[in-house]
Short mmCIF file of C-alpha atoms and ligand atoms in Angstrom, two decimals:
data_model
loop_
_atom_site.label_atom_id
_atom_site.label_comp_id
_atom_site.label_asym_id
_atom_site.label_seq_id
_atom_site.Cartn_x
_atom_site.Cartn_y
_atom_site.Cartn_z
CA UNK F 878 -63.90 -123.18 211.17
CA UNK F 879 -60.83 -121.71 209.70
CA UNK F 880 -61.75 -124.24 206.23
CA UNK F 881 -64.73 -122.66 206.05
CA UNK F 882 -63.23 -119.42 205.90
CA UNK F 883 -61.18 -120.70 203.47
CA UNK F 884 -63.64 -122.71 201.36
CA UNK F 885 -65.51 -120.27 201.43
CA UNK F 886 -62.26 -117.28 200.08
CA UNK F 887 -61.86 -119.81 197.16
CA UNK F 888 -66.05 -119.18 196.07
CA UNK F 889 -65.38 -115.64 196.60
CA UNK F 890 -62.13 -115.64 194.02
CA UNK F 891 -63.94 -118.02 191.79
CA UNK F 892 -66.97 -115.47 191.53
CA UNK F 893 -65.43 -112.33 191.63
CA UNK F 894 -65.74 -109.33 188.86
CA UNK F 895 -63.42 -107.06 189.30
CA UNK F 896 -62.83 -103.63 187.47
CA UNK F 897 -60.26 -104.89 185.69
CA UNK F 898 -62.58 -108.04 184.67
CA UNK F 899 -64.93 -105.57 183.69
CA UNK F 900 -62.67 -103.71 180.96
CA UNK F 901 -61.66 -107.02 179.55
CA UNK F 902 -65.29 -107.97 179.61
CA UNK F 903 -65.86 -104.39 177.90
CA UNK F 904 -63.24 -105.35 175.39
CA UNK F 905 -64.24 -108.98 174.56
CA UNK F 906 -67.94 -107.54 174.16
CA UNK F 907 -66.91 -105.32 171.20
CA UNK F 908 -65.00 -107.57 169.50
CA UNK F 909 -67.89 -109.73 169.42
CA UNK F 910 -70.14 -106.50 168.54
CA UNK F 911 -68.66 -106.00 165.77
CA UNK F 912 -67.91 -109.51 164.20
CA UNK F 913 -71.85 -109.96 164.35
CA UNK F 914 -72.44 -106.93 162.80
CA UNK F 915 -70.29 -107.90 160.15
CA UNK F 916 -71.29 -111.54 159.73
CA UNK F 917 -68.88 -112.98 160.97
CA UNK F 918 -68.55 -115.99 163.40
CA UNK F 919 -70.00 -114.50 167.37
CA UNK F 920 -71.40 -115.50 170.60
CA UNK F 921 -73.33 -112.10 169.85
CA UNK F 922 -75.95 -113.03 167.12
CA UNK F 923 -76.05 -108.35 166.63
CA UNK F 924 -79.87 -109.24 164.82
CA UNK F 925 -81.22 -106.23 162.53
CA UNK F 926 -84.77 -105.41 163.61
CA UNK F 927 -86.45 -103.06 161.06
CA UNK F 928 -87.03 -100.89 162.77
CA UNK F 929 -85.87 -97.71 164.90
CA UNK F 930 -87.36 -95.76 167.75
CA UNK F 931 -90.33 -94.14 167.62
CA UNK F 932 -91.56 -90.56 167.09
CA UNK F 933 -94.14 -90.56 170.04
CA UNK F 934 -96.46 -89.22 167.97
CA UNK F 935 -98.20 -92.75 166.44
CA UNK F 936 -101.80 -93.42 166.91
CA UNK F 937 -104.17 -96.11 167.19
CA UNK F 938 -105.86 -99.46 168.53
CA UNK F 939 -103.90 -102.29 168.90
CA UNK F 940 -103.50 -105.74 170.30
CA UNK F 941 -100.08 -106.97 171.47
CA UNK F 942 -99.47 -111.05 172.06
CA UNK F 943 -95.93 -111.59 174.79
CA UNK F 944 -94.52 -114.66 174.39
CA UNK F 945 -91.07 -115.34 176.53
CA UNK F 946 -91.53 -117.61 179.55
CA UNK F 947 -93.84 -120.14 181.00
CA UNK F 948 -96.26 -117.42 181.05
CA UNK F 949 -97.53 -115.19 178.23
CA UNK F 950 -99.87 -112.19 178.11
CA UNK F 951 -102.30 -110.66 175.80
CA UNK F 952 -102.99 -106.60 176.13
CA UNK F 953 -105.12 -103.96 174.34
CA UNK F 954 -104.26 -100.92 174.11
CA UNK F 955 -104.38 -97.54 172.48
CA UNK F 956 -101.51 -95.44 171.37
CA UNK F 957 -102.57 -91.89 172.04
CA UNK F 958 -100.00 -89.98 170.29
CA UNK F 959 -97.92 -87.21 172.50
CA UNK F 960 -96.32 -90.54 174.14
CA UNK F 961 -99.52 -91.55 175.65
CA UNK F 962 -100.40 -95.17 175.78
CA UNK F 963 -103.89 -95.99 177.44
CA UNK F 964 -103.44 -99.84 178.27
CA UNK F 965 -107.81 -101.40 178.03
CA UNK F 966 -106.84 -104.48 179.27
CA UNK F 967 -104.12 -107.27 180.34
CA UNK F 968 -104.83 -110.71 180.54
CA UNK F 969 -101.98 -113.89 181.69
CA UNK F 970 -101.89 -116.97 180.65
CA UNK F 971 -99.78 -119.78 181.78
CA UNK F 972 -98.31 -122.75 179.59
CA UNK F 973 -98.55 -125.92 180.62
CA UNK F 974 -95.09 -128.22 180.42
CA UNK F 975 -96.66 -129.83 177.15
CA UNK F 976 -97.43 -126.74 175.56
CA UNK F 977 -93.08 -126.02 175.89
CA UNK F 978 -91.93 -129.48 175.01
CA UNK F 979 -94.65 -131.12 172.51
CA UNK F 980 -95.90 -130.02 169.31
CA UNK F 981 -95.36 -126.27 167.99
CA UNK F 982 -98.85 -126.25 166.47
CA UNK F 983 -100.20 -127.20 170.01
CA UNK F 984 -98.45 -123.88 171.48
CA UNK F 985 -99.70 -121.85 168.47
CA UNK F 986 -103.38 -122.85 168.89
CA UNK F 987 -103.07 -122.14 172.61
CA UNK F 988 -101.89 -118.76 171.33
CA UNK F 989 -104.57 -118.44 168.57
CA UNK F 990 -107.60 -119.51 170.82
CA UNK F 991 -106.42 -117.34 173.63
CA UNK F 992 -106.54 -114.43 171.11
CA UNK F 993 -110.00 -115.05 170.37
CA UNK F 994 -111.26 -115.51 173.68
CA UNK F 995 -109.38 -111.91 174.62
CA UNK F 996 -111.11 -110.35 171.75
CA UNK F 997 -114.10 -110.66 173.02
CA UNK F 998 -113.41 -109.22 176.57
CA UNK F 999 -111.37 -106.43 174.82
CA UNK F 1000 -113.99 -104.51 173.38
CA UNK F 1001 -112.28 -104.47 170.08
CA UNK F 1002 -114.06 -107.42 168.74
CA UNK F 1003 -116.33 -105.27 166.11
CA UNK F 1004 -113.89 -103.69 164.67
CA UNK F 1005 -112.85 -105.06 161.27
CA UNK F 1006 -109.12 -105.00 160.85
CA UNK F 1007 -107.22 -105.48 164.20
CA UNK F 1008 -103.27 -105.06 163.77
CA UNK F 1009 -101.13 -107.45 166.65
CA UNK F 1010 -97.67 -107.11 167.37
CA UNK F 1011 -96.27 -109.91 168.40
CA UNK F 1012 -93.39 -110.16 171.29
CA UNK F 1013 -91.96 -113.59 170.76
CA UNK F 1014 -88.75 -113.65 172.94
CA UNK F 1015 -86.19 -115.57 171.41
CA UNK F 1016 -83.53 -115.69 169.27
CA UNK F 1017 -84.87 -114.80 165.70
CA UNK F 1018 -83.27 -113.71 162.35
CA UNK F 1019 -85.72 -111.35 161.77
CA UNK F 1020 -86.09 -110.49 157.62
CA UNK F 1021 -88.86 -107.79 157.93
CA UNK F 1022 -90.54 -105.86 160.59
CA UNK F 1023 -93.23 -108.89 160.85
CA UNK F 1024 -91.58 -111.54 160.10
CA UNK F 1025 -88.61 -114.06 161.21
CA UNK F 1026 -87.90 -117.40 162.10
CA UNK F 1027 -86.35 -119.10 164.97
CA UNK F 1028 -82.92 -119.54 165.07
CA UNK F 1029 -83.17 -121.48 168.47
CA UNK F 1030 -85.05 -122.02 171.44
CA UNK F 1031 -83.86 -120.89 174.77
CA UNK F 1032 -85.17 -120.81 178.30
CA UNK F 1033 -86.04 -124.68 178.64
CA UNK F 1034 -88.16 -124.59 175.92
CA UNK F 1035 -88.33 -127.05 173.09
CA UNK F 1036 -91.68 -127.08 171.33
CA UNK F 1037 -91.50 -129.55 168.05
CA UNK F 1038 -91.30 -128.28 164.47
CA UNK F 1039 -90.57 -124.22 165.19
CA UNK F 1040 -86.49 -124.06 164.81
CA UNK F 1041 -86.17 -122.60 161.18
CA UNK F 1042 -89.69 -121.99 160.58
CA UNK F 1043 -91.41 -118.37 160.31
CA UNK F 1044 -93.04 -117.84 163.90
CA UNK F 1045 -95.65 -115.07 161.95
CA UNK F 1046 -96.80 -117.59 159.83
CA UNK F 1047 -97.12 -120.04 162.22
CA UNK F 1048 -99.29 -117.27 164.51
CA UNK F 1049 -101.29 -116.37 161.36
CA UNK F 1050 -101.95 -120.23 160.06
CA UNK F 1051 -102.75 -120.93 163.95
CA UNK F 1052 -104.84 -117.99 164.04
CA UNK F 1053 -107.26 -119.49 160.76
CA UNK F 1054 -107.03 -122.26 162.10
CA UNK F 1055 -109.22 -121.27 165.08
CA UNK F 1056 -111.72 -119.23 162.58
CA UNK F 1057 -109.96 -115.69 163.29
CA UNK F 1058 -109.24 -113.76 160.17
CA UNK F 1059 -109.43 -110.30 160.32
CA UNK F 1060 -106.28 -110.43 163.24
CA UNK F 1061 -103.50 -108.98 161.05
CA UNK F 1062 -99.64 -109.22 162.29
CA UNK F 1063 -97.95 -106.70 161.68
CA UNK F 1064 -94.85 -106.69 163.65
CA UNK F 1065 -92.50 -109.24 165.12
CA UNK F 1066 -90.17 -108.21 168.17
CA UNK F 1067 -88.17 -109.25 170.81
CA UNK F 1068 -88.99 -108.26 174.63
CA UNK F 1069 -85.61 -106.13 174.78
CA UNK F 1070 -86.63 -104.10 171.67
CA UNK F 1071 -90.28 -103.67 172.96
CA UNK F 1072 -89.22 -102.54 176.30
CA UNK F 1073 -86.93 -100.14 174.57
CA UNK F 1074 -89.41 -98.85 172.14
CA UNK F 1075 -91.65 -98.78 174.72
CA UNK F 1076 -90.05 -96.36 177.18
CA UNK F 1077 -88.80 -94.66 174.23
CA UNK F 1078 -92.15 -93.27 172.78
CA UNK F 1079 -92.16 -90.98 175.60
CA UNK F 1080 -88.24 -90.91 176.35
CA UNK F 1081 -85.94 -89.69 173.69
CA UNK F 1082 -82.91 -90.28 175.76
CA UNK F 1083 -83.53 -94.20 175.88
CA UNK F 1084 -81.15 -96.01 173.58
CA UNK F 1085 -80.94 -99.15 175.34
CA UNK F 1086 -83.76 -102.56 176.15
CA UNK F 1087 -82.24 -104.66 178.81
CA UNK F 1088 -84.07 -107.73 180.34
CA UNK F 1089 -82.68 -109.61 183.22
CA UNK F 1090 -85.57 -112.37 184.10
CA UNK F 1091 -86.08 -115.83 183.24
CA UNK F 1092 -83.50 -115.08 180.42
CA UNK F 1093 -81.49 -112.06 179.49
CA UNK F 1094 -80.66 -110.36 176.72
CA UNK F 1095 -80.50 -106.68 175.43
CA UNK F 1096 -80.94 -104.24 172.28
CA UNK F 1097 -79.59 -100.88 171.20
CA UNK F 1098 -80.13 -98.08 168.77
CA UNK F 1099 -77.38 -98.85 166.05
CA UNK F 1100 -76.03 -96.45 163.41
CA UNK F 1101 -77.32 -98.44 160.17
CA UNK F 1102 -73.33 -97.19 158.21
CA UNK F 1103 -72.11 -99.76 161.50
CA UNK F 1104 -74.23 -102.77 160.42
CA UNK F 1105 -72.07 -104.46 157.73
CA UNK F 1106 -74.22 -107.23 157.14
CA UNK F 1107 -77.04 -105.20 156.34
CA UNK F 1108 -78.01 -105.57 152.93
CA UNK F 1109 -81.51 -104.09 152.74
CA UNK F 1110 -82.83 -100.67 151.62
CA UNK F 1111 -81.58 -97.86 154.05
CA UNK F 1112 -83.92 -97.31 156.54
CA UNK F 1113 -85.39 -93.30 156.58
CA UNK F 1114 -83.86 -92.79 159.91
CA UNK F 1115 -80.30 -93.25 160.28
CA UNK F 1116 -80.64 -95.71 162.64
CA UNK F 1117 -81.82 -99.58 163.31
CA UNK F 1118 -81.94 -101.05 166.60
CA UNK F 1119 -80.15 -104.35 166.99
CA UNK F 1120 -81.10 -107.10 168.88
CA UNK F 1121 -77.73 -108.33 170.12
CA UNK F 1122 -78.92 -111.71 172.06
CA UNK F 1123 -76.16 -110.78 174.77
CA UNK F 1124 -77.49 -114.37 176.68
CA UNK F 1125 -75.16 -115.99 174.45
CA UNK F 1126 -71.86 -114.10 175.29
CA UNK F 1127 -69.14 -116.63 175.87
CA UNK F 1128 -66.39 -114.37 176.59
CA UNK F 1129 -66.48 -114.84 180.59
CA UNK F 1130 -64.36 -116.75 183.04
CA UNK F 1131 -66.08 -119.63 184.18
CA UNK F 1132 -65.84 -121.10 187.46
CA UNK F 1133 -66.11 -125.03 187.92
CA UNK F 1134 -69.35 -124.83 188.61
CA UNK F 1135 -70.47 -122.82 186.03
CA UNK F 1136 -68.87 -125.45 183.58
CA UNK F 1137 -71.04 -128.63 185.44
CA UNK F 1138 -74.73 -126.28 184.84
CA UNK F 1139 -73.55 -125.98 181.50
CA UNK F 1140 -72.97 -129.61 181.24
CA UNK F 1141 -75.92 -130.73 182.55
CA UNK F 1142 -78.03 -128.16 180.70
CA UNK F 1143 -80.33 -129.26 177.77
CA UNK F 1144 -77.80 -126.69 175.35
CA UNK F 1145 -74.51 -126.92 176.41
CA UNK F 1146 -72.55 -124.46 175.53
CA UNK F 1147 -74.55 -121.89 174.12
CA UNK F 1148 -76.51 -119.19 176.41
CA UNK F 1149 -73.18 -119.07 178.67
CA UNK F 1150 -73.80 -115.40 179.82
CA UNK F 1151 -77.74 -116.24 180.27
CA UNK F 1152 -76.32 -119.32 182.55
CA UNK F 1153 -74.82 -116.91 184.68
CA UNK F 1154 -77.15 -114.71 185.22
CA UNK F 1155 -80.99 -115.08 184.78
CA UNK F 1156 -83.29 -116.75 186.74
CA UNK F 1157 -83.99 -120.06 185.16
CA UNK F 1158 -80.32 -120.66 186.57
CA UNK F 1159 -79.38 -118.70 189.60
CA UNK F 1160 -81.39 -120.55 192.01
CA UNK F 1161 -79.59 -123.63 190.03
CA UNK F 1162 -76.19 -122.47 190.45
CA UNK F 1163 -76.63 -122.30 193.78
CA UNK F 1164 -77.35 -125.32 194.54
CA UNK F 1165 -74.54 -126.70 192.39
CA UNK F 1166 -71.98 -125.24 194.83
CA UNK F 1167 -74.31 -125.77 198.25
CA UNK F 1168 -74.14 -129.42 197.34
CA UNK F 1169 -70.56 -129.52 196.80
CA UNK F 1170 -69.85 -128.06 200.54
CA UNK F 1171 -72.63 -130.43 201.57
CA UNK F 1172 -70.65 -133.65 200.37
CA UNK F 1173 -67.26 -132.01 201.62
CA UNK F 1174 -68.92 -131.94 204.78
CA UNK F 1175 -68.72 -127.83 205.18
CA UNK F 1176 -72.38 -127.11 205.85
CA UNK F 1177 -75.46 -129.46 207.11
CA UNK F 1178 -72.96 -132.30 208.55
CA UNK F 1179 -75.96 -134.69 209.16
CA UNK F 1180 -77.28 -134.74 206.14
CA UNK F 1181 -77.15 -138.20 204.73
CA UNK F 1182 -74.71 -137.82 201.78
CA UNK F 1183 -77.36 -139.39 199.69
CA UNK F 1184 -79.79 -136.85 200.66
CA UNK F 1185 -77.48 -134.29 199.76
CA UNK F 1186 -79.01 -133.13 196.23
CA UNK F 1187 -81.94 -131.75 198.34
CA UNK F 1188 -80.19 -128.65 198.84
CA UNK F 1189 -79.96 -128.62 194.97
CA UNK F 1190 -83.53 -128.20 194.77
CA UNK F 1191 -83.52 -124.10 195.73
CA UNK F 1192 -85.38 -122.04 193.02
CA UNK F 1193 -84.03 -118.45 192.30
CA UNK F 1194 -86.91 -117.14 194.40
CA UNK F 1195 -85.82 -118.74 197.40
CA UNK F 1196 -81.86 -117.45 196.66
CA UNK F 1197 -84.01 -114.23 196.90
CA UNK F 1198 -85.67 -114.54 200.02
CA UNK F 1199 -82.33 -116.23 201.96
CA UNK F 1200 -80.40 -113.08 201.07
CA UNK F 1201 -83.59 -110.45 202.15
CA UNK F 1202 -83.30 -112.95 205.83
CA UNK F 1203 -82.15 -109.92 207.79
CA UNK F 1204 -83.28 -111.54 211.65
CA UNK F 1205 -80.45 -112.87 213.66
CA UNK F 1206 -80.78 -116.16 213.66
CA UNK F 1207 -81.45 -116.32 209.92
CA UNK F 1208 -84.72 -118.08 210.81
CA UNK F 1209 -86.21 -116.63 207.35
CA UNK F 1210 -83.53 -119.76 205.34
CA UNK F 1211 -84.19 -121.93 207.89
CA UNK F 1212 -88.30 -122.07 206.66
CA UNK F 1213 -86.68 -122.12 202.96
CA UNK F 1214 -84.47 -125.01 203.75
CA UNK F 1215 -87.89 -126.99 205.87
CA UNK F 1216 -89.75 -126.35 202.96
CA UNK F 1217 -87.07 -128.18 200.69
CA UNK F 1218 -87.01 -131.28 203.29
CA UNK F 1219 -84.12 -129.80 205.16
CA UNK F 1220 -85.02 -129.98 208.70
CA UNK F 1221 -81.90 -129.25 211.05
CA UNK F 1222 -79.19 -126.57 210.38
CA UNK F 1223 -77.07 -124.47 212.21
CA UNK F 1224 -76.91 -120.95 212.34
CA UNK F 1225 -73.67 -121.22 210.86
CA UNK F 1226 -75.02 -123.34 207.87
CA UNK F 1227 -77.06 -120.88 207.40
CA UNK F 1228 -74.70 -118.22 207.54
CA UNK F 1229 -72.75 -119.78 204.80
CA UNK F 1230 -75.52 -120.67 202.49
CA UNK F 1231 -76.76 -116.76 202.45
CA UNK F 1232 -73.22 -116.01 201.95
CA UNK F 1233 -73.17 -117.95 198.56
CA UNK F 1234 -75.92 -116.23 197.56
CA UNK F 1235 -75.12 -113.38 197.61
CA UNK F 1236 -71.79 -114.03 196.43
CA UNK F 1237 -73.54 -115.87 193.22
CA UNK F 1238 -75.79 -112.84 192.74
CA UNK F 1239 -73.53 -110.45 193.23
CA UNK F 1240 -71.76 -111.48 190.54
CA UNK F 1241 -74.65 -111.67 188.10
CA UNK F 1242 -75.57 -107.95 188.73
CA UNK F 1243 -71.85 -106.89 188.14
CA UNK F 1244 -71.80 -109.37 184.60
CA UNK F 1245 -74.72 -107.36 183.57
CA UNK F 1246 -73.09 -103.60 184.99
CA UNK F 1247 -70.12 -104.47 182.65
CA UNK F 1248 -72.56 -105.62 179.62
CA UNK F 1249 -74.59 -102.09 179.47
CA UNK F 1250 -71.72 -100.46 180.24
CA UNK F 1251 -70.26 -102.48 176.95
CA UNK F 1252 -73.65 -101.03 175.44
CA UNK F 1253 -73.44 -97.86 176.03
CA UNK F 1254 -68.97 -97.16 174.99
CA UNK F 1255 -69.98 -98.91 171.38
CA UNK F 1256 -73.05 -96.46 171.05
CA UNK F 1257 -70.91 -93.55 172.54
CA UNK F 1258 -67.25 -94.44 173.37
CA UNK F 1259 -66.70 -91.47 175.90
CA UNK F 1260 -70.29 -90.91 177.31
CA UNK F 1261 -71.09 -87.55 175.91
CA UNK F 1262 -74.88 -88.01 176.13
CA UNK F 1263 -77.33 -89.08 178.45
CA UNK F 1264 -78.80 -92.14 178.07
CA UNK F 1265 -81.66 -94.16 179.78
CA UNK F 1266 -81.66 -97.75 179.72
CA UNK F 1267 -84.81 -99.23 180.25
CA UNK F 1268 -84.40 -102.45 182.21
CA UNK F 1269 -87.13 -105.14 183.07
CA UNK F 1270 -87.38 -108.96 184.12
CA UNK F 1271 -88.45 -110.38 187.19
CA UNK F 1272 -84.46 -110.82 188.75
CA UNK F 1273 -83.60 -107.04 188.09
CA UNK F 1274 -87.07 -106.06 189.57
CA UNK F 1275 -87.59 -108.34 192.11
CA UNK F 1276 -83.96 -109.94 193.14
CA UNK F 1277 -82.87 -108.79 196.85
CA UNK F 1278 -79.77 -105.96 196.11
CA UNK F 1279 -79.81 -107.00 192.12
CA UNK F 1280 -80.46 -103.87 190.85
CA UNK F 1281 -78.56 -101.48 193.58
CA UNK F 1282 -75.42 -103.95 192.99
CA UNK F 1283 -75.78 -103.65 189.49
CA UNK F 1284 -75.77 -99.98 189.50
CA UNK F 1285 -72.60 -99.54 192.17
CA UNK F 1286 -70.84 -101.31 189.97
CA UNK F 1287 -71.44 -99.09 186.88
CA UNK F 1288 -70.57 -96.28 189.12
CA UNK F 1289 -67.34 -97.92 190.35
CA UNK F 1290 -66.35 -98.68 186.14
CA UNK F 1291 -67.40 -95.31 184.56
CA UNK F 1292 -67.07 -92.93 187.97
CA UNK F 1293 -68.52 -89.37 187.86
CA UNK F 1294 -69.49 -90.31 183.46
CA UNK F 1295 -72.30 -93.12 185.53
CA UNK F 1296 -74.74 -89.77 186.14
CA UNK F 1297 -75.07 -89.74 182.22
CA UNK F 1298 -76.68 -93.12 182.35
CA UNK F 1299 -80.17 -93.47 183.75
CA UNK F 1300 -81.09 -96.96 184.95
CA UNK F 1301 -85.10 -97.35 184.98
CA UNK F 1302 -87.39 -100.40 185.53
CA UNK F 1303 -89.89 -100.62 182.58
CA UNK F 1304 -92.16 -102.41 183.20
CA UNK F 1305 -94.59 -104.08 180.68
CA UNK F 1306 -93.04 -102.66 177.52
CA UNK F 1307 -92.42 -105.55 176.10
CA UNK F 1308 -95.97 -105.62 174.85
CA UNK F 1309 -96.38 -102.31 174.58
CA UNK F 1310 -93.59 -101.36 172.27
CA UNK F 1311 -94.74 -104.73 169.59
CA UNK F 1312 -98.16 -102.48 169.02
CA UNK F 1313 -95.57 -99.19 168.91
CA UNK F 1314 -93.99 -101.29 165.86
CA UNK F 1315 -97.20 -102.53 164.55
CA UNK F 1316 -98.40 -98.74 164.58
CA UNK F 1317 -95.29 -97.98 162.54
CA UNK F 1318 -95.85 -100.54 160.52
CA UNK F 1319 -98.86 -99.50 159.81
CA UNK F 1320 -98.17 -96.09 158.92
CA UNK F 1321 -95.41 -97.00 156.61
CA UNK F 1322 -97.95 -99.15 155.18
CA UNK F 1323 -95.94 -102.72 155.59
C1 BGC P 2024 -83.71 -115.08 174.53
C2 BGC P 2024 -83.86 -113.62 174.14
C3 BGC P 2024 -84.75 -112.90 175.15
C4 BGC P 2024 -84.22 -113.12 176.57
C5 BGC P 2024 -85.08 -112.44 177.62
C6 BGC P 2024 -83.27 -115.20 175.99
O1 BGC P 2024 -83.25 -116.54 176.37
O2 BGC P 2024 -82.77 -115.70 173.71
O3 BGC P 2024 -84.38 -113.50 172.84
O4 BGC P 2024 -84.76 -111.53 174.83
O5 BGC P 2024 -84.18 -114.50 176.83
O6 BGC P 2024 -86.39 -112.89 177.60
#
């Protein structure tokens, strides 16, 4: 008993974010601000976008196309002007494994033909010229508002014959290819900067696009005279959002076990950040260290050490569920642990394994508190404003205690300054705020 206590005080230490880990993180975070946004060597790519926030007042018909996980989405919609946005219809699609890890073109002409087929459901299909903004959520270098190419892919995804290549094009060649040709693109974006646009149109206060799901990443409104490594004409506004790609941060103490995910991950050492905290690895991370205490004989003592990786096989959604088990006898993981082939455990097994849960999760929430809090000193170092970050993804949404740890924790860094900053779930702007851009586009005539 008394190792398990003490196992389980070394997990605690080996996860914990304190303040003072915070205002290093704060610290490390603007170094590597500022070297991307003057070219220089960074975990944080700092990507120009094009583009700023909107006015509220643009207008018009548009389809938007959301690519960033295993599922994407297709909506039409209508800006309204006045910040209204009347969404016609939303359709999901999932991708198939092949579709990921085969050819490009074969994930583009999934794309293409699902446009088609959404066409003609979305009423739109007469019209002549239909404008798409397209949400493809990865890491691009972006050179125009609708147009880019991919710098890498993230996320478990590794579709043939994209890296380097300009993902418009390859939407618009896709596109003819499956006889549609009067589908114009007219603006590339990342899920961060659509979710900020998005709640931005009708928010003037929001300054920051956060996304905490499958991956992570965020954007900010950047003042242009800060982005050294901007070369191109000065935008009318003062202002340019930047995609910073925060997944990629590498400035964080890593525990053992963070280093053996890493390891075994199909990019090792890049997305550290994203590693830590999105949901293609929590569940994973977990079940790193559960299998550990299983083979040091701390939890499920009769479980054959060669079925020991079962325990690995826990899926963020189920690291979910074990911590929302509120019933005595925790009979909530034992089902979650039956369904993984696990069919004895103790109480106190289960005790523990909820326990490193949350301590795993915990964590991740306070990573990301000390991130936007990063965010927000480099847009305003001594919080002067108010600001709204508009936060979506399926962990901060949907993650037992994610989102109320996550905002404790930027109370406990910034104290009575946190009422300046406005946490709020946005949901769906991803694809919203690509038709916002495509309506700027549009109206600046790009
Ligand atoms: C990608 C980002 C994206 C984030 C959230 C990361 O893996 O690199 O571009 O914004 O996931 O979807």
């Amino acid at each position: 008993m008394a190792d398990r206590k003490a196992m389980l005080e070394r997990i605690r230490e080996s996860f914990d974010i304190s303040r003072r880990d915070a205002a290093q993180i704060v610290k490390n975070f603007h170094v590597e601000m500022k070297r991307g946004l003057e070219g220089r060597q960074s975990s944080l790519k700092m990507i120009p976008t094009y583009v700023d926030r909107p006015t509220g007042r643009e207008k018009g018909k548009f389809i938007a196309l959301d690519l960033g996980g295993t599922n994407f989405r297709l909506l039409a919609l209508e800006l309204k002007g006045g910040g209204r946005i009347s969404v016609r219809l939303i359709r999901n699609f999932a991708l198939r494994k092949e579709h990921i890890t085969k050819k490009g073109t074969g994930l583009f002409d999934l794309l293409a033909s699902s446009v088609k087929a959404f066409l003609k459901k979305s009423g739109f299909a007469n019209s002549r010229d239909i404008n798409l903004g397209f949400t493809f959520s990865f890491p691009i270098a972006q050179s125009g508002i609708a147009s880019g190419t991919l710098v890498a892919w993230t996320k478990g995804f590794n579709a043939k014959g994209v890296v380097g290549k300009d993902v418009v094009s390859l939407l618009e060649q896709a596109l003819v290819r499956n006889g549609i040709s009067h589908v114009k693109v007219r603006a590339l974006a990342n899920d961060t900067v659509g979710t900020l646009i998005a709640r931005s149109y009708s928010d003037h206060d929001c300054d920051v696009g956060v996304i905490i799901g499958t991956g992570t990443n965020a954007c900010y409104a950047e003042k242009v005279k800060n982005i050294k490594k901007w070369e191109g004409p000065a935008p009318r506004t003062d202002n340019m959002i930047i995609n910073i790609e925060w997944g990629n941060f590498n400035k964080l103490k890593l525990s053992c076990y963070d280093r053996l995910l890493d390891g075994k991950s199909g990019n090792p050492g890049e997305q550290i950040m994203e590693k830590m905290v999105s949901g293609m690895y929590l569940g994973k991370l977990c079940g790193i260290v559960l299998k550990d205490l299983v083979e040091k004989k701390y939890i499920l003592h009769f479980l054959p050490r060669k079925a020991s990786s079962k325990i690995a096989m826990l899926r963020s959604e189920d690291i979910s569920a074990i911590q929302a088990d509120k019933t005595g006898s925790l009979a909530g993981v034992r089902n979650i642990l039956e369904n993984i082939g696990i069919r004895l455990s103790s109480r106190e097994d289960r005790k523990i394994i909820k326990e490193v849960c949350a301590i795993i999760s915990r964590r991740a929430a306070r990573i990301c508190a000390a991130a936007v809090v990063s965010v927000i000193r480099k847009i305003d170092p001594f919080i002067l404003r108010k600001h709204t970050i508009a936060i979506d993804g399926s962990v901060y949404e949907k993650y037992t205690g994610f989102s109320s740890n996550m905002r404790s924790f930027v109370k406990e860094i910034l104290g009575a300054k946190a009422c300046r900053l406005r946490l709020v779930l946005s949901k769906d702007g991803s694809g919203k705020g690509a038709a916002i851009i495509a309506a700027v586009a549009n109206c600046e005539g790009a």
